[in-house]
GROMACS .gro file of C-alpha atoms in nm:
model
  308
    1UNK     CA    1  -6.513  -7.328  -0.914
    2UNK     CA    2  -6.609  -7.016  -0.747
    3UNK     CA    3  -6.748  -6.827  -1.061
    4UNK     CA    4  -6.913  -7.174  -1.118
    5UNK     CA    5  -7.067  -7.124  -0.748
    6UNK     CA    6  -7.155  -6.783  -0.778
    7UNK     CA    7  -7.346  -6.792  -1.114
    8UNK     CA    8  -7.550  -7.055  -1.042
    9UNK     CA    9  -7.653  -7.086  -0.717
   10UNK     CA   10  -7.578  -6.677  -0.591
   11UNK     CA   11  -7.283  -6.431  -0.440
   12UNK     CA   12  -7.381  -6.564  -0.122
   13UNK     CA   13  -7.315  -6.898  -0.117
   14UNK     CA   14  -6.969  -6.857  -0.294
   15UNK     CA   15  -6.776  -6.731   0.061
   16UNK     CA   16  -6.594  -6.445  -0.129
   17UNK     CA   17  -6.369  -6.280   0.117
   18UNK     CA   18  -6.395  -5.982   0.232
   19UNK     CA   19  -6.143  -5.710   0.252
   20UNK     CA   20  -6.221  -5.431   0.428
   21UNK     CA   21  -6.530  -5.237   0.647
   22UNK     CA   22  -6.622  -5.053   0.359
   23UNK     CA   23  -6.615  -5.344   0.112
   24UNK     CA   24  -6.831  -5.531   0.402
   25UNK     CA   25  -7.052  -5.218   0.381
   26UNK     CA   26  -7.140  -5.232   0.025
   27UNK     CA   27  -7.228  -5.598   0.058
   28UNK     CA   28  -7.422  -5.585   0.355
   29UNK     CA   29  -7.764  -5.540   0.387
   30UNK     CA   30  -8.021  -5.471   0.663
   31UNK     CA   31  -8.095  -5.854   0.641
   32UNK     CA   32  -7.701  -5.930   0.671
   33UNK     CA   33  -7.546  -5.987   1.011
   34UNK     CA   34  -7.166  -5.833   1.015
   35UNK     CA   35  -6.929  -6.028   1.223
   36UNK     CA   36  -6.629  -5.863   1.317
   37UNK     CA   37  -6.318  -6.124   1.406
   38UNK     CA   38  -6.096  -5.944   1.592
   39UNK     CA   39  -5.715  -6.034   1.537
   40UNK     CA   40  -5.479  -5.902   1.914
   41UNK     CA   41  -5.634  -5.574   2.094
   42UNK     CA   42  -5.796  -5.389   1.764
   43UNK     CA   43  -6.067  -5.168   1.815
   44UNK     CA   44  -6.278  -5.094   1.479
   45UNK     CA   45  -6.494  -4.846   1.672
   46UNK     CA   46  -6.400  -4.574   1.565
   47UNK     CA   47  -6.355  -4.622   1.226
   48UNK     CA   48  -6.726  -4.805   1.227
   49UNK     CA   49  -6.861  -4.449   1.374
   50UNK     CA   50  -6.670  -4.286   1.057
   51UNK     CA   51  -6.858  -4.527   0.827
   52UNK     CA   52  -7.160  -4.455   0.987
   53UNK     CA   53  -7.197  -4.112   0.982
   54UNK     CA   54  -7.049  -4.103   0.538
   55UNK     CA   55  -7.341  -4.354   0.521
   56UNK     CA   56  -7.616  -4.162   0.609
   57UNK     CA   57  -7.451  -3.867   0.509
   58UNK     CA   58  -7.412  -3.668   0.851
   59UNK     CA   59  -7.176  -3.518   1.010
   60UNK     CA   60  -7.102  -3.343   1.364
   61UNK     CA   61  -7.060  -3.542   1.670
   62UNK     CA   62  -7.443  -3.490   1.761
   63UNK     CA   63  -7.577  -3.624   1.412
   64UNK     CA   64  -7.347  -3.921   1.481
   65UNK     CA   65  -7.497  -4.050   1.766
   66UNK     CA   66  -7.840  -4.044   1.589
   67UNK     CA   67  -7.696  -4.272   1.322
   68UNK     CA   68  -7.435  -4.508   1.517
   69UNK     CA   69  -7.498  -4.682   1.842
   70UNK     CA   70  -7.260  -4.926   2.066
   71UNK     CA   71  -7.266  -5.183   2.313
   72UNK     CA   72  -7.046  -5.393   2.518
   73UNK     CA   73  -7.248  -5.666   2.558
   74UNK     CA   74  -7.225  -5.945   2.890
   75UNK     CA   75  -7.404  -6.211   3.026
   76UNK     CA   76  -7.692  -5.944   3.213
   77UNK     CA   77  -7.694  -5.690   2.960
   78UNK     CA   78  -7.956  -5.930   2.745
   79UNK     CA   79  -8.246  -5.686   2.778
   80UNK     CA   80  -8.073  -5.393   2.696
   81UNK     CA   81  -7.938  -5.515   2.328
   82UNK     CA   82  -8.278  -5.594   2.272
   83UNK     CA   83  -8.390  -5.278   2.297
   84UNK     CA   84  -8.146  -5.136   2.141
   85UNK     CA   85  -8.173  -5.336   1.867
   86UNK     CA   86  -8.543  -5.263   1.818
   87UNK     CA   87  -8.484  -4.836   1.843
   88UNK     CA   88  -8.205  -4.889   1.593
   89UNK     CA   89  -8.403  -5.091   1.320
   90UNK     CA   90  -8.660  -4.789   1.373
   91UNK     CA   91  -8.459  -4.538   1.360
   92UNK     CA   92  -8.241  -4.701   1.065
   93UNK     CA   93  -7.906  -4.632   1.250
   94UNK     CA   94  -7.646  -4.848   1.297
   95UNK     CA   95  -7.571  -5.091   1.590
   96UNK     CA   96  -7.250  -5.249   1.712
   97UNK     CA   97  -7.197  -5.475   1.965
   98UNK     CA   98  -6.849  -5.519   2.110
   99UNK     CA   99  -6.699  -5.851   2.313
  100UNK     CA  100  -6.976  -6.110   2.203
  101UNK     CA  101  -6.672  -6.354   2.322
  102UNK     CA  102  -6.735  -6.236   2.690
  103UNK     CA  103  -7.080  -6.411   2.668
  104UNK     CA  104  -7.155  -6.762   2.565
  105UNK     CA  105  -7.564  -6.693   2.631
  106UNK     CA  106  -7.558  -6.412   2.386
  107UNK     CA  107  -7.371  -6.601   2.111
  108UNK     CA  108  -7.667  -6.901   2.187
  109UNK     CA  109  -7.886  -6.679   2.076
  110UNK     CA  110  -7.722  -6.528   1.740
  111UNK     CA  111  -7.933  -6.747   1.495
  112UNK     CA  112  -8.256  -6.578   1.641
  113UNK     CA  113  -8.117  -6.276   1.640
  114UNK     CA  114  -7.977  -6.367   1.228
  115UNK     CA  115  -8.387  -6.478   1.177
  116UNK     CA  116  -8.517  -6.102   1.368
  117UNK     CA  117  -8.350  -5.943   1.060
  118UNK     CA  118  -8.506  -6.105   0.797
  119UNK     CA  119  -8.779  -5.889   0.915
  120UNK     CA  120  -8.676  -5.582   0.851
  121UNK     CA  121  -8.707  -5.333   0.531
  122UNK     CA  122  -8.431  -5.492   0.277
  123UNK     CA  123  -8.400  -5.101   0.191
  124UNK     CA  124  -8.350  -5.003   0.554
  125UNK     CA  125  -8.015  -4.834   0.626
  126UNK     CA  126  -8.008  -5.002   0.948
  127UNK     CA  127  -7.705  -5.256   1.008
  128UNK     CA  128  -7.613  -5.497   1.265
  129UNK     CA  129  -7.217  -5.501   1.350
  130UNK     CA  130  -7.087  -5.752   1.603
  131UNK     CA  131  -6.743  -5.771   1.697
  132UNK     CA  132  -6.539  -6.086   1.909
  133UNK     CA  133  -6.265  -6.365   1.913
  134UNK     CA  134  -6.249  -6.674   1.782
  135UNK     CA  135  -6.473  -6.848   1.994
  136UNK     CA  136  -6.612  -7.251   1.968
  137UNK     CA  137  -6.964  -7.087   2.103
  138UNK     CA  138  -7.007  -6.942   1.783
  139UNK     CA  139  -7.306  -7.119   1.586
  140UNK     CA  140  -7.232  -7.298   1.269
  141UNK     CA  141  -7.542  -7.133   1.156
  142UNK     CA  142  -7.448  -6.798   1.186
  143UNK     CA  143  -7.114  -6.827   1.038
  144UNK     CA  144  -7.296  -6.953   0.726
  145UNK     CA  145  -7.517  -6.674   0.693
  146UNK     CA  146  -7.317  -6.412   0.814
  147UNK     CA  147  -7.053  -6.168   0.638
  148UNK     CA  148  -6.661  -6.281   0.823
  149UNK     CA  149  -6.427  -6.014   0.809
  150UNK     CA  150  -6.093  -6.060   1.008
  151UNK     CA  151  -6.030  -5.720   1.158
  152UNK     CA  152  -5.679  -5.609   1.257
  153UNK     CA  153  -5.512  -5.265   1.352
  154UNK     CA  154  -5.250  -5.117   1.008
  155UNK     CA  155  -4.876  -5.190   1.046
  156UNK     CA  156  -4.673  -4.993   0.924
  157UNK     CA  157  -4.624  -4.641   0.982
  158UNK     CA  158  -4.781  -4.541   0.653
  159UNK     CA  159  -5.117  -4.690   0.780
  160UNK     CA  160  -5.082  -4.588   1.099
  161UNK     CA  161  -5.075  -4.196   0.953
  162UNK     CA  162  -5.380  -4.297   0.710
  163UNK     CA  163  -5.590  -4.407   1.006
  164UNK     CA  164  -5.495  -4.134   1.224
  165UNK     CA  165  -5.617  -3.889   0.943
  166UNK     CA  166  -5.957  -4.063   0.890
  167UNK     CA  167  -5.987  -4.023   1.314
  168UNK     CA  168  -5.938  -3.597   1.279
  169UNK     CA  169  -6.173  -3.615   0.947
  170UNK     CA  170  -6.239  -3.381   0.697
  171UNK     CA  171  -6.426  -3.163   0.843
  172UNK     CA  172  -6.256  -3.125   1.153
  173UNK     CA  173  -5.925  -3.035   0.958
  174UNK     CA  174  -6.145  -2.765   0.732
  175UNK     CA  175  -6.260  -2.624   1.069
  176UNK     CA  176  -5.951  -2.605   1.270
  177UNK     CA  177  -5.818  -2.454   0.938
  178UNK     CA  178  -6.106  -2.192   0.912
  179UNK     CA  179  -6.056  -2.085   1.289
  180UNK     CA  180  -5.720  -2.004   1.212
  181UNK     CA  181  -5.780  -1.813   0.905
  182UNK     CA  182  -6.030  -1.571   1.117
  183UNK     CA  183  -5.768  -1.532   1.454
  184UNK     CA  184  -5.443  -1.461   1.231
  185UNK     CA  185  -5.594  -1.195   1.004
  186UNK     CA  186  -5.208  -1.086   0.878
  187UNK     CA  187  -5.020  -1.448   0.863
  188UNK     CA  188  -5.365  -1.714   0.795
  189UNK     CA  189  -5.157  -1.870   0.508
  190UNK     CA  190  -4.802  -1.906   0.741
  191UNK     CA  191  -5.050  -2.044   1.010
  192UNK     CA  192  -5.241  -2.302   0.799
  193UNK     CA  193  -4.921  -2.457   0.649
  194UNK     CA  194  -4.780  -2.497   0.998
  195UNK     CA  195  -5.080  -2.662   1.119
  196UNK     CA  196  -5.077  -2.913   0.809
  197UNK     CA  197  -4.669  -2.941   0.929
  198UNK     CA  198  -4.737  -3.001   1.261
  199UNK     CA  199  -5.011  -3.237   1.209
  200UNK     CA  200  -4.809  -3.481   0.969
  201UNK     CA  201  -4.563  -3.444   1.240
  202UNK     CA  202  -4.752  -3.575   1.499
  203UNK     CA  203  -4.904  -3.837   1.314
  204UNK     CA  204  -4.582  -3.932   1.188
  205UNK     CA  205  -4.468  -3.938   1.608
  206UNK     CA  206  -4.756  -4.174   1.705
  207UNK     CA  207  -4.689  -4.427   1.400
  208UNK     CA  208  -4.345  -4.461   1.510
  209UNK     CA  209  -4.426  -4.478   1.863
  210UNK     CA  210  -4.719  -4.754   1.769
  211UNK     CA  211  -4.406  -4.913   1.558
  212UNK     CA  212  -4.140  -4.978   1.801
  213UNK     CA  213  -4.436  -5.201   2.082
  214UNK     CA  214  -4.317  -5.465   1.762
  215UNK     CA  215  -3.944  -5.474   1.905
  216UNK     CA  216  -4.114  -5.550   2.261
  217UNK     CA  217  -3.796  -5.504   2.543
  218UNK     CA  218  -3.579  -5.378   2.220
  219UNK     CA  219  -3.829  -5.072   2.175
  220UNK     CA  220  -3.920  -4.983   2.509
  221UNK     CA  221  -3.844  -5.081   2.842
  222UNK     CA  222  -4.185  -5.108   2.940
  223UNK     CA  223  -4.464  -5.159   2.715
  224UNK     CA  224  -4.666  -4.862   2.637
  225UNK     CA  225  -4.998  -4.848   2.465
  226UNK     CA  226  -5.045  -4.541   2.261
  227UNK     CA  227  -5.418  -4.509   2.154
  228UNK     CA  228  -5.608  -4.239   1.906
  229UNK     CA  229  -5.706  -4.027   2.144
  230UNK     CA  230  -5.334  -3.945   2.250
  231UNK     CA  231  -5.305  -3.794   1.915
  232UNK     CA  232  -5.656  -3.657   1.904
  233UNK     CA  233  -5.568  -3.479   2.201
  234UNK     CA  234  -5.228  -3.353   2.036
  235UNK     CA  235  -5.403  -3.205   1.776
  236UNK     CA  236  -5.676  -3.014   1.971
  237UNK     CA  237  -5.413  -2.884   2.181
  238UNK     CA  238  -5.164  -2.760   1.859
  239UNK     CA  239  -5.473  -2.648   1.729
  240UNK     CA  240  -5.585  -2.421   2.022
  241UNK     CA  241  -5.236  -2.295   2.062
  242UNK     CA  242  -5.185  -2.175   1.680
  243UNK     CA  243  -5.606  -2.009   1.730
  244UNK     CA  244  -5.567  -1.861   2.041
  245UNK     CA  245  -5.172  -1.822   2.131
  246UNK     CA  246  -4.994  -1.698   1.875
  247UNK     CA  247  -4.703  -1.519   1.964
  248UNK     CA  248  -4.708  -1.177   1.933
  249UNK     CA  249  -4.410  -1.005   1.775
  250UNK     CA  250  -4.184  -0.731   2.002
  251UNK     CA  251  -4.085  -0.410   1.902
  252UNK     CA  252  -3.722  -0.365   1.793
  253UNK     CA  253  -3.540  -0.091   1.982
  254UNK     CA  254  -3.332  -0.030   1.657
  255UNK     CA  255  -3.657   0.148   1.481
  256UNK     CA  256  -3.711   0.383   1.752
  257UNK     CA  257  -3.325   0.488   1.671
  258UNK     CA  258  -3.398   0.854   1.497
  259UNK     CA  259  -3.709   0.888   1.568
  260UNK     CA  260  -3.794   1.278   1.691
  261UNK     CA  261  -3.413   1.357   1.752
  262UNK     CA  262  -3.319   1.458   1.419
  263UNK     CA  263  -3.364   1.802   1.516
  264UNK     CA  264  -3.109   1.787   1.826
  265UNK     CA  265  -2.853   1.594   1.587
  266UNK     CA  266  -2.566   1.829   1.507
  267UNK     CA  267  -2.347   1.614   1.359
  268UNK     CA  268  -2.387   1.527   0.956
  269UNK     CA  269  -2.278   1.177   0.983
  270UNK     CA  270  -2.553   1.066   1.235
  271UNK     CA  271  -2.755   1.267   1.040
  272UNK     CA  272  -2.687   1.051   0.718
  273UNK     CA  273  -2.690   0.697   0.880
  274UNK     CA  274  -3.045   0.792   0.958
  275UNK     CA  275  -3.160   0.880   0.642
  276UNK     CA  276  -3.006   0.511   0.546
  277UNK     CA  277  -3.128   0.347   0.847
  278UNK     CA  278  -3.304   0.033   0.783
  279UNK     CA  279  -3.333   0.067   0.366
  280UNK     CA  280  -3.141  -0.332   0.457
  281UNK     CA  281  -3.400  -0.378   0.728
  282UNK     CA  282  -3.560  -0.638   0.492
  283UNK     CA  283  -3.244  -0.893   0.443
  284UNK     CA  284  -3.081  -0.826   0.778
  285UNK     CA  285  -3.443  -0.871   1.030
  286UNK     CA  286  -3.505  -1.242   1.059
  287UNK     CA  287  -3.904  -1.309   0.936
  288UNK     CA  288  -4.144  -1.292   1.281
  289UNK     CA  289  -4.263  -1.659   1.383
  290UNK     CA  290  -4.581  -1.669   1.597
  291UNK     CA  291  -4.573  -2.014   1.611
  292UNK     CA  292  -4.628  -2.096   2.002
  293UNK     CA  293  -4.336  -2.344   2.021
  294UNK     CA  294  -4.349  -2.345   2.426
  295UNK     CA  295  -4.706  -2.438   2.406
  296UNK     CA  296  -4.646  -2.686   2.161
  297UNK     CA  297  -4.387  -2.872   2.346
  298UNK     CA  298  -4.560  -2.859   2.644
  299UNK     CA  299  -4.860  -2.964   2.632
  300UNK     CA  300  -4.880  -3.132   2.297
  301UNK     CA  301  -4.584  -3.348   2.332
  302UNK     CA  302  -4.473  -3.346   2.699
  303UNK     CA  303  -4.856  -3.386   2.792
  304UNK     CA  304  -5.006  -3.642   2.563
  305UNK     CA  305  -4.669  -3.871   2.486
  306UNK     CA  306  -4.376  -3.760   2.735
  307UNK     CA  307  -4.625  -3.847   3.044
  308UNK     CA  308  -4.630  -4.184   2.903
   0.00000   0.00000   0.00000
């Protein structure tokens, strides 16, 4: 009955689900309102900024704010999303507004707001992203015309990783990996891997972390919320240490042994254990870690999840 639907009277009108932003992305247009149901205390902001910025192919926090705009909208802030609204559609960026729930005289007014659009360029990059609860306010109208997606955090710990790796990006990780390689000149290779270590580490931390607030009293105590920007923090702070604080390595007394008192040596057996000094130096010396562990623990861990 759907394919029937869809081939003769359009895509629109057959209610295929969505599944995800991106999906909602492709299927949106600038003439397409995008409403967000949120499902407990998810936040797609961040990942809508992410979307943004591949969309109009920029990158860098600056070029992101030129392309992705937000707003928490309430009962007096009226004006100000329609403003906002009208410098987006001009400047083809996108728009989302958060908590439409919080204000029954905004969600009154969705079905002019769903008739402003059909104004706009169809070609326009520009989209409209609104984001609330299940709420009766909510015009019949709009949900007819509208593309539904319910939005909920990842479970699992596997997700949780997956969308902690979208928040650092790409190019954050191939410039925290680039400053590396120019501070450790000698060890840039032993320095990148334990970055890439460290990072799966900590993402793996925060997952488990996000995890156990599912056992409730049987997980923790008290109930903790763990956000992105814990991590985010985690991994500017791992990232400084292994750029900036690398441990340097100290001389070992041992190879000073010998060294311009071979001349005052009278004896032919010191004499020989110097010439065979250190030929085992290789196997025996344990390999030089510059890793700043201390740091690490410190201020990555005890800072952004033991303060907790």
């Amino acid at each position: 009955m759907s394919d029937f639907t869809r081939d003769t009277l359009g895509v629109k009108y057959a209610n295929v689900p969505v599944g995800s932003l991106e999906d909602a992305c492709q299927e949106s247009t600038s003439h397409t309102l995008v409403l967000l149901l949120l499902r407990g205390n998810s936040n797609p902001h961040a990942k809508l900024e992410r979307l943004a910025r591949k969309a109009h192919g920029t990158s860098g926090e600056n070029a992101s704010k030129k392309c992705f705009e937000t707003l928490a909208i309430t009962e007096d802030r009226m004006e100000a999303f329609v403003g906002l609204l009208q410098r987006c559609i001009m400047d083809e960026s996108w728009l989302y507004v958060s908590d439409c729930h919080l204000s029954e005289a905004f969600l009154k007014q969705l079905p002019h707001v769903v008739a402003f659009l059909k104004r706009n360029n169809l070609n326009s990059k520009f989209r409209l992203w609104l984001s609330t609860k299940p709420h009766e306010a909510l015009p019949l109208s709009v949900l007819q015309n509208c593309i539904k997606l319910a939005y909920e955090e990842p479970k699992g710990i596997r997700r949780h990783m997956g969308n902690l790796y979208d928040e650092i990006g790409e190019a954050r990780f191939k410039k925290s990996t680039a400053a590396m390689k120019q501070s450790s000149t000698n060890n840039a290779a032993t320095t990148e891997t334990h970055y890439k270590r460290l990072l799966f580490t900590m993402a793996f931390l925060h997952g488990l972390l996000l995890e156990r607030n599912n056992f409730q009293q049987l997980g923790w105590i008290e109930p903790y919320q763990f956000v992105n920007n814990d991590f985010c923090l985690a991994e500017s702070l791992v990232s400084y240490g292994l750029e900036k604080l690398l441990v340097k390595k100290a001389p070992d007394p041992r190879h000073q042994r010998g060294k311009g008192g071979r001349t005052n040596v009278s004896s032919p057996d010191v004499s020989l254990e110097d010439d065979f000094h250190g030929l085992d130096r290789g196997e025996d010396e344990p390999q030089h870690d510059a890793t700043p562990w201390q740091f690490i623990k410190g201020a990555a861990l005890e800072l952004c999840y033991g303060g907790k």
